[in-house]
């Protein structure tokens, strides 16, 4: 879900995979051509936004390149979620500064959450940045580029209550030609005390349901076989049809997308434990192509800490939701986000987070230690009082236990046969394919003639690590 140290590896991987995608990346420039280069950090929303940015720039006459050296415009789509994410971005900006020394005309633009958080401060701190553009201002990019070309600084960090970019067809950058993201909402109205997102992304708003279905249809017709519906809190999706006044909730939307085609897999992220309804779970159970996997971040296993975090559920509520998932969708896998060492967390409370990993039987988790973010409720109200060594030790304990639980989870799959959507060659060998089963587990298996990425096949699992399943194609 989340990428703290992404970039070049991911980027190069994408260049290889581009053969199957729709975007043609040029590596050298001819007279009169204008190029943009974009790097993305942070959550899937940001990667999805970069595809909207690419589409807006293409419309304005820019072409995409993976070669920074020929770019007229270097863009970095940034994340503020933890201090480390912001440090990574600043390091990249140093590198872009060097580039500018050799090619003084190159413009550098900062997009996304860090642009929104720091606003004009960015221009004071980073002298060589030419543009600062918040997540709701991307339509303004062509104008801001002209401003910067004229030698002024281009800035727009206005947060909108309506913008969903519903009418913009994203230009697929990160594409393997098989799976794609569809953004269904923007912003977040929850005020988790540790979190900067409500400040960087603004108020929650849902996108026109029909535009979501149209995008899924278009992807299917282009050969894609999996879509992931994205939002910070997808369960609170709510869109009112302006004509019929009918309200579409998340369960309704899931069903609409599932009906696009039985061979189009539907995933979604992120679910909020307070909002995930039985209606959503029953819809998932009713459609084979809605994947049996829920990312349900717990953050902490202790009710007092959850209250301080302002998550608006407690351990009992979360446990009940987990039980409901396993009752209604017995083969569902659940994953989580966990924060170690939030303000005032005691050892006993930390132990409750560990026991939640066992209880919920997570297939995997994204795990972090608490990083105080300026301006958040927690930064204003609570002291960041857990020493760094203690945070790191607790995080290590969480990671160690999650690895054991993941390994156990995966070992249970040995001997089972799964329907797998082939995504491409495995990382280690071009003799093997990789793909996922409905529970979002990666399976690696020897290739068979006639099969290609985007095809479904049946794979029997023979071996497992804590991260991957290994198997063999079988007839079903
Ligand atoms: N909307 C999603 C989460 C988005 S941020 C949700 O509500 O679940 C992704 C994850 O980053 C969060 O789930 C949380 O675990 C982590 N995170 C957010 N703020 C953080 C902070 N200040 N320090 C450490 N981790 C943080
Ligand atoms: Fe942040 Fe909470 Fe919103 Fe998730 S639900 S984005 S953690 S405020
Ligand atoms: Fe980061 Fe913004 Fe996403 S802060 S996690 S890029 S919403």
CSV table of C-alpha atoms in Angstrom, one decimal, residues 85-436:
chain,number,residue,atom,x,y,z
A,85,UNK,CA,8.9,10.3,3.7
A,86,UNK,CA,9.6,14.0,3.6
A,87,UNK,CA,13.4,13.4,4.0
A,88,UNK,CA,13.4,11.2,1.0
A,89,UNK,CA,11.8,13.9,-1.1
A,90,UNK,CA,14.3,16.5,0.1
A,91,UNK,CA,17.1,14.2,-0.9
A,92,UNK,CA,15.7,13.8,-4.4
A,93,UNK,CA,15.3,17.6,-4.7
A,94,UNK,CA,19.1,18.0,-4.0
A,95,UNK,CA,19.6,15.7,-7.0
A,96,UNK,CA,17.2,17.7,-9.2
A,97,UNK,CA,19.1,20.9,-8.1
A,98,UNK,CA,22.3,19.4,-9.6
A,99,UNK,CA,20.5,18.6,-12.8
A,100,UNK,CA,19.4,22.2,-13.0
A,101,UNK,CA,23.0,23.4,-12.8
A,102,UNK,CA,23.7,21.6,-16.1
A,103,UNK,CA,20.4,22.4,-17.7
A,104,UNK,CA,19.3,25.8,-16.3
A,105,UNK,CA,16.0,25.9,-18.2
A,106,UNK,CA,14.6,22.8,-16.5
A,107,UNK,CA,11.7,23.5,-14.3
A,108,UNK,CA,11.2,21.6,-11.0
A,109,UNK,CA,7.7,21.3,-9.5
A,110,UNK,CA,6.7,19.8,-6.2
A,111,UNK,CA,3.2,18.2,-6.2
A,112,UNK,CA,1.1,16.4,-3.6
A,113,UNK,CA,0.9,16.3,0.1
A,114,UNK,CA,4.2,18.0,1.0
A,115,UNK,CA,3.4,20.8,-1.4
A,116,UNK,CA,0.1,21.2,0.4
A,117,UNK,CA,1.6,21.0,3.9
A,118,UNK,CA,4.4,23.5,3.3
A,119,UNK,CA,2.8,25.8,0.7
A,120,UNK,CA,4.9,28.9,0.1
A,121,UNK,CA,7.4,27.8,2.8
A,122,UNK,CA,8.7,25.4,0.2
A,123,UNK,CA,9.8,28.3,-2.0
A,124,UNK,CA,11.7,29.8,0.9
A,125,UNK,CA,13.3,26.5,1.9
A,126,UNK,CA,14.1,25.1,-1.5
A,127,UNK,CA,15.2,27.9,-3.7
A,128,UNK,CA,15.4,26.0,-6.9
A,129,UNK,CA,11.8,24.8,-6.8
A,130,UNK,CA,9.7,26.6,-9.5
A,131,UNK,CA,6.3,25.3,-8.8
A,132,UNK,CA,4.3,24.2,-5.7
A,133,UNK,CA,1.0,22.5,-6.6
A,134,UNK,CA,-1.4,20.9,-4.1
A,135,UNK,CA,-3.4,17.7,-4.8
A,136,UNK,CA,-6.6,19.6,-5.9
A,137,UNK,CA,-4.9,22.0,-8.2
A,138,UNK,CA,-3.6,19.8,-11.0
A,139,UNK,CA,-5.9,21.2,-13.6
A,140,UNK,CA,-4.0,24.5,-13.2
A,141,UNK,CA,-0.7,22.9,-14.0
A,142,UNK,CA,-0.4,24.1,-17.7
A,143,UNK,CA,-1.0,27.7,-16.4
A,144,UNK,CA,1.5,27.3,-13.6
A,145,UNK,CA,4.1,25.9,-16.0
A,146,UNK,CA,3.7,29.0,-18.2
A,147,UNK,CA,4.1,31.2,-15.2
A,148,UNK,CA,7.3,29.4,-14.2
A,149,UNK,CA,8.5,29.6,-17.9
A,150,UNK,CA,8.2,33.3,-17.6
A,151,UNK,CA,10.5,33.3,-14.6
A,152,UNK,CA,7.9,33.6,-11.8
A,153,UNK,CA,7.1,31.0,-9.2
A,154,UNK,CA,3.9,29.0,-9.9
A,155,UNK,CA,1.9,28.2,-6.8
A,156,UNK,CA,-1.6,26.8,-6.3
A,157,UNK,CA,-2.4,24.9,-3.0
A,158,UNK,CA,-6.1,25.6,-3.0
A,159,UNK,CA,-8.1,22.6,-1.5
A,160,UNK,CA,-11.4,22.0,-3.2
A,161,UNK,CA,-14.6,20.6,-1.8
A,162,UNK,CA,-15.7,19.3,-5.2
A,163,UNK,CA,-12.7,18.3,-7.3
A,164,UNK,CA,-12.6,14.6,-8.1
A,165,UNK,CA,-11.0,14.7,-11.6
A,166,UNK,CA,-13.9,12.5,-12.6
A,167,UNK,CA,-13.7,13.6,-16.3
A,168,UNK,CA,-10.0,13.1,-16.7
A,169,UNK,CA,-8.9,9.8,-18.3
A,170,UNK,CA,-5.7,8.9,-16.4
A,171,UNK,CA,-2.6,8.1,-18.5
A,172,UNK,CA,-1.4,4.8,-17.1
A,173,UNK,CA,2.2,5.3,-16.0
A,174,UNK,CA,2.7,2.5,-13.5
A,175,UNK,CA,1.2,-0.1,-15.7
A,176,UNK,CA,1.8,-3.8,-16.2
A,177,UNK,CA,-1.2,-3.8,-18.5
A,178,UNK,CA,-3.1,-6.1,-16.1
A,179,UNK,CA,-4.0,-4.1,-13.0
A,180,UNK,CA,-4.9,-0.4,-12.5
A,181,UNK,CA,-6.1,1.9,-9.8
A,182,UNK,CA,-9.3,3.8,-10.0
A,183,UNK,CA,-9.7,6.7,-7.6
A,184,UNK,CA,-13.3,6.8,-6.2
A,185,UNK,CA,-13.0,9.5,-3.7
A,186,UNK,CA,-10.6,12.2,-2.4
A,187,UNK,CA,-9.7,13.7,1.0
A,188,UNK,CA,-10.6,12.4,4.4
A,189,UNK,CA,-13.0,13.6,7.1
A,190,UNK,CA,-11.7,11.5,9.9
A,191,UNK,CA,-9.4,13.2,12.3
A,192,UNK,CA,-7.1,10.5,13.4
A,193,UNK,CA,-4.9,12.4,15.8
A,194,UNK,CA,-1.5,11.2,14.4
A,195,UNK,CA,-2.4,11.8,10.7
A,196,UNK,CA,-1.6,14.6,8.4
A,197,UNK,CA,-3.8,13.5,5.5
A,198,UNK,CA,-6.9,15.6,6.4
A,199,UNK,CA,-4.6,18.7,6.2
A,200,UNK,CA,-2.9,17.7,3.0
A,201,UNK,CA,-5.9,16.3,1.1
A,202,UNK,CA,-8.8,18.3,2.4
A,203,UNK,CA,-12.5,17.3,2.8
A,204,UNK,CA,-13.8,14.0,1.8
A,205,UNK,CA,-15.7,13.9,-1.5
A,206,UNK,CA,-17.0,11.0,-3.6
A,207,UNK,CA,-16.7,10.7,-7.4
A,208,UNK,CA,-19.6,10.2,-9.8
A,209,UNK,CA,-20.3,6.4,-9.7
A,210,UNK,CA,-21.0,6.2,-13.4
A,211,UNK,CA,-17.6,7.7,-14.2
A,212,UNK,CA,-16.0,5.0,-12.0
A,213,UNK,CA,-17.9,2.3,-13.9
A,214,UNK,CA,-17.0,3.9,-17.2
A,215,UNK,CA,-13.3,3.9,-16.3
A,216,UNK,CA,-13.5,0.2,-15.3
A,217,UNK,CA,-15.2,-0.7,-18.6
A,218,UNK,CA,-12.6,1.2,-20.5
A,219,UNK,CA,-9.8,-0.7,-18.7
A,220,UNK,CA,-11.4,-4.0,-19.3
A,221,UNK,CA,-11.7,-3.3,-23.0
A,222,UNK,CA,-8.0,-2.4,-23.1
A,223,UNK,CA,-7.1,-5.8,-21.6
A,224,UNK,CA,-6.8,-5.0,-17.9
A,225,UNK,CA,-8.1,-7.7,-15.6
A,226,UNK,CA,-8.0,-6.1,-12.2
A,227,UNK,CA,-9.0,-2.7,-10.8
A,228,UNK,CA,-8.3,-1.4,-7.3
A,229,UNK,CA,-10.8,1.2,-6.1
A,230,UNK,CA,-9.0,3.8,-4.1
A,231,UNK,CA,-9.9,6.1,-1.2
A,232,UNK,CA,-8.6,6.9,2.3
A,233,UNK,CA,-11.8,5.5,3.7
A,234,UNK,CA,-13.7,3.7,0.9
A,235,UNK,CA,-16.5,2.5,3.2
A,236,UNK,CA,-17.8,6.1,3.5
A,237,UNK,CA,-18.1,6.4,-0.2
A,238,UNK,CA,-21.5,8.1,-0.9
A,239,UNK,CA,-22.6,9.7,-4.2
A,240,UNK,CA,-26.0,11.1,-5.0
A,241,UNK,CA,-27.2,10.9,-8.5
A,242,UNK,CA,-28.1,14.5,-9.3
A,243,UNK,CA,-31.0,13.4,-11.6
A,244,UNK,CA,-32.7,10.5,-9.8
A,245,UNK,CA,-31.5,11.6,-6.3
A,246,UNK,CA,-30.6,7.9,-5.7
A,247,UNK,CA,-27.7,7.4,-3.3
A,248,UNK,CA,-24.9,5.0,-4.2
A,249,UNK,CA,-23.0,3.7,-1.2
A,250,UNK,CA,-19.8,1.7,-1.3
A,251,UNK,CA,-21.5,-1.7,-1.4
A,252,UNK,CA,-23.6,-0.5,-4.3
A,253,UNK,CA,-20.5,0.8,-6.1
A,254,UNK,CA,-18.6,-2.5,-5.6
A,255,UNK,CA,-21.5,-4.3,-7.1
A,256,UNK,CA,-21.7,-2.0,-10.1
A,257,UNK,CA,-18.0,-2.4,-10.8
A,258,UNK,CA,-18.2,-6.2,-10.2
A,259,UNK,CA,-20.8,-6.4,-12.9
A,260,UNK,CA,-18.6,-4.8,-15.6
A,261,UNK,CA,-17.3,-8.3,-16.4
A,262,UNK,CA,-16.9,-11.6,-14.4
A,263,UNK,CA,-13.2,-11.7,-15.5
A,264,UNK,CA,-12.4,-8.2,-14.1
A,265,UNK,CA,-11.2,-8.6,-10.5
A,266,UNK,CA,-12.2,-5.8,-8.1
A,267,UNK,CA,-10.1,-4.8,-5.1
A,268,UNK,CA,-10.3,-1.8,-2.9
A,269,UNK,CA,-8.3,0.1,-0.3
A,270,UNK,CA,-8.5,1.4,2.4
A,271,UNK,CA,-11.3,0.2,4.7
A,272,UNK,CA,-11.9,1.9,8.0
A,273,UNK,CA,-13.0,-0.4,10.8
A,274,UNK,CA,-15.7,2.0,12.0
A,275,UNK,CA,-17.4,2.1,8.6
A,276,UNK,CA,-17.1,-1.3,7.0
A,277,UNK,CA,-20.6,-2.7,6.9
A,278,UNK,CA,-22.1,-6.2,6.7
A,279,UNK,CA,-23.7,-5.0,3.4
A,280,UNK,CA,-20.2,-4.6,2.0
A,281,UNK,CA,-19.2,-8.0,3.3
A,282,UNK,CA,-22.2,-9.7,1.8
A,283,UNK,CA,-21.6,-8.0,-1.6
A,284,UNK,CA,-18.0,-9.3,-1.5
A,285,UNK,CA,-19.3,-12.8,-0.7
A,286,UNK,CA,-21.8,-12.7,-3.6
A,287,UNK,CA,-19.4,-11.9,-6.4
A,288,UNK,CA,-16.5,-14.3,-7.2
A,289,UNK,CA,-14.6,-11.4,-8.9
A,290,UNK,CA,-14.6,-9.2,-5.8
A,291,UNK,CA,-11.4,-10.3,-4.2
A,292,UNK,CA,-11.5,-11.9,-0.8
A,293,UNK,CA,-9.0,-9.5,0.8
A,294,UNK,CA,-9.6,-6.6,3.2
A,295,UNK,CA,-7.0,-4.1,4.3
A,296,UNK,CA,-8.4,-3.1,7.7
A,297,UNK,CA,-5.8,-1.0,9.5
A,298,UNK,CA,-6.0,-1.4,13.3
A,299,UNK,CA,-3.2,1.0,14.3
A,300,UNK,CA,-3.2,-0.2,17.9
A,301,UNK,CA,-4.8,-3.2,19.7
A,302,UNK,CA,-5.5,-1.2,22.9
A,303,UNK,CA,-8.7,0.8,23.4
A,304,UNK,CA,-7.1,3.6,25.4
A,305,UNK,CA,-4.5,4.2,22.7
A,306,UNK,CA,-7.2,4.0,20.0
A,307,UNK,CA,-9.2,6.6,21.8
A,308,UNK,CA,-6.1,8.9,22.0
A,309,UNK,CA,-5.6,8.2,18.3
A,310,UNK,CA,-9.2,9.3,17.7
A,311,UNK,CA,-9.9,6.2,15.6
A,312,UNK,CA,-13.5,6.1,17.0
A,313,UNK,CA,-13.6,2.4,17.6
A,314,UNK,CA,-12.2,0.2,20.4
A,315,UNK,CA,-10.6,-3.2,20.6
A,316,UNK,CA,-14.0,-4.9,21.0
A,317,UNK,CA,-15.5,-3.2,18.0
A,318,UNK,CA,-12.5,-4.1,15.8
A,319,UNK,CA,-12.6,-7.7,17.1
A,320,UNK,CA,-16.3,-7.9,16.2
A,321,UNK,CA,-15.6,-6.6,12.7
A,322,UNK,CA,-12.9,-9.2,12.2
A,323,UNK,CA,-15.2,-11.9,13.3
A,324,UNK,CA,-17.9,-10.7,11.0
A,325,UNK,CA,-15.5,-10.8,8.1
A,326,UNK,CA,-14.5,-14.4,8.8
A,327,UNK,CA,-18.1,-15.4,9.4
A,328,UNK,CA,-19.5,-13.9,6.1
A,329,UNK,CA,-16.4,-14.5,4.0
A,330,UNK,CA,-14.6,-17.5,5.5
A,331,UNK,CA,-11.7,-17.5,3.0
A,332,UNK,CA,-11.0,-13.8,3.3
A,333,UNK,CA,-7.5,-12.5,4.1
A,334,UNK,CA,-7.1,-9.4,6.3
A,335,UNK,CA,-4.1,-7.1,6.5
A,336,UNK,CA,-3.4,-4.1,8.6
A,337,UNK,CA,-1.4,-1.0,9.3
A,338,UNK,CA,0.1,-0.8,12.8
A,339,UNK,CA,1.8,2.1,14.6
A,340,UNK,CA,4.3,1.3,17.4
A,341,UNK,CA,5.0,3.7,20.3
A,342,UNK,CA,2.2,6.3,20.0
A,343,UNK,CA,2.2,8.9,22.7
A,344,UNK,CA,1.9,7.5,26.3
A,345,UNK,CA,1.7,3.9,25.1
A,346,UNK,CA,2.7,1.5,27.9
A,347,UNK,CA,4.3,-2.0,27.6
A,348,UNK,CA,1.0,-3.6,28.4
A,349,UNK,CA,-0.8,-1.7,25.7
A,350,UNK,CA,1.9,-2.6,23.2
A,351,UNK,CA,1.3,-6.3,24.2
A,352,UNK,CA,-2.3,-5.8,23.2
A,353,UNK,CA,-1.2,-4.8,19.7
A,354,UNK,CA,0.9,-7.9,19.5
A,355,UNK,CA,-2.1,-10.1,20.6
A,356,UNK,CA,-4.3,-8.4,18.0
A,357,UNK,CA,-1.9,-9.6,15.3
A,358,UNK,CA,-2.6,-13.2,16.5
A,359,UNK,CA,-6.3,-12.7,17.0
A,360,UNK,CA,-7.0,-11.1,13.6
A,361,UNK,CA,-4.6,-13.5,11.9
A,362,UNK,CA,-3.3,-10.9,9.5
A,363,UNK,CA,-1.9,-12.2,6.3
A,364,UNK,CA,0.5,-9.2,6.3
A,365,UNK,CA,0.8,-5.7,7.8
A,366,UNK,CA,2.5,-2.4,7.1
A,367,UNK,CA,4.2,-1.5,10.3
A,368,UNK,CA,5.6,1.9,11.4
A,369,UNK,CA,6.8,3.6,14.5
A,370,UNK,CA,5.0,6.8,15.4
A,371,UNK,CA,6.4,9.9,13.7
A,372,UNK,CA,5.0,13.2,15.0
A,373,UNK,CA,3.6,15.4,12.3
A,374,UNK,CA,3.4,19.2,12.7
A,375,UNK,CA,-0.1,20.6,13.0
A,376,UNK,CA,-1.9,17.3,13.8
A,377,UNK,CA,-4.1,16.9,16.8
A,378,UNK,CA,-1.5,14.6,18.5
A,379,UNK,CA,1.3,17.1,17.9
A,380,UNK,CA,-0.8,19.8,19.5
A,381,UNK,CA,-2.3,17.8,22.4
A,382,UNK,CA,0.2,15.1,23.4
A,383,UNK,CA,3.8,14.8,24.1
A,384,UNK,CA,5.8,12.5,21.8
A,385,UNK,CA,7.1,10.8,24.9
A,386,UNK,CA,8.2,7.3,23.9
A,387,UNK,CA,11.9,7.3,23.4
A,388,UNK,CA,13.1,6.4,19.9
A,389,UNK,CA,14.9,3.2,21.0
A,390,UNK,CA,11.7,2.0,22.7
A,391,UNK,CA,9.6,2.8,19.6
A,392,UNK,CA,12.1,0.9,17.4
A,393,UNK,CA,12.2,-2.1,19.8
A,394,UNK,CA,8.4,-2.3,19.9
A,395,UNK,CA,8.3,-2.1,16.1
A,396,UNK,CA,10.8,-4.9,15.8
A,397,UNK,CA,8.6,-7.1,18.1
A,398,UNK,CA,5.6,-6.3,16.0
A,399,UNK,CA,7.5,-7.1,12.8
A,400,UNK,CA,8.9,-10.3,14.2
A,401,UNK,CA,5.5,-11.6,15.3
A,402,UNK,CA,3.8,-10.5,12.0
A,403,UNK,CA,6.4,-12.4,10.1
A,404,UNK,CA,5.6,-15.6,12.1
A,405,UNK,CA,1.9,-15.1,11.6
A,406,UNK,CA,2.3,-14.4,7.9
A,407,UNK,CA,4.4,-17.6,7.5
A,408,UNK,CA,1.8,-19.6,9.4
A,409,UNK,CA,-0.9,-18.1,7.2
A,410,UNK,CA,1.0,-19.0,4.0
A,411,UNK,CA,1.9,-22.5,5.2
A,412,UNK,CA,-1.8,-23.2,5.5
A,413,UNK,CA,-2.1,-22.7,1.7
A,414,UNK,CA,0.3,-25.5,0.9
A,415,UNK,CA,-1.6,-28.2,-1.0
A,416,UNK,CA,-4.4,-25.8,-2.0
A,417,UNK,CA,-5.2,-24.8,-5.6
A,418,UNK,CA,-5.9,-21.1,-6.4
A,419,UNK,CA,-7.1,-19.2,-9.4
A,420,UNK,CA,-4.3,-16.8,-10.2
A,421,UNK,CA,-4.2,-13.7,-12.4
A,422,UNK,CA,-0.9,-13.6,-14.1
A,423,UNK,CA,0.9,-10.3,-13.7
A,424,UNK,CA,4.2,-10.9,-15.5
A,425,UNK,CA,7.6,-12.5,-15.0
A,426,UNK,CA,8.7,-13.2,-11.5
A,427,UNK,CA,11.4,-11.0,-10.1
A,428,UNK,CA,14.0,-13.8,-9.9
A,429,UNK,CA,13.5,-15.7,-13.2
A,430,UNK,CA,12.0,-15.1,-16.6
A,431,UNK,CA,11.2,-18.9,-16.6
A,432,UNK,CA,8.6,-18.2,-13.9
A,433,UNK,CA,5.4,-16.1,-13.8
A,434,UNK,CA,4.1,-14.2,-10.8
A,435,UNK,CA,0.5,-13.5,-10.1
A,436,UNK,CA,-2.0,-13.1,-7.2
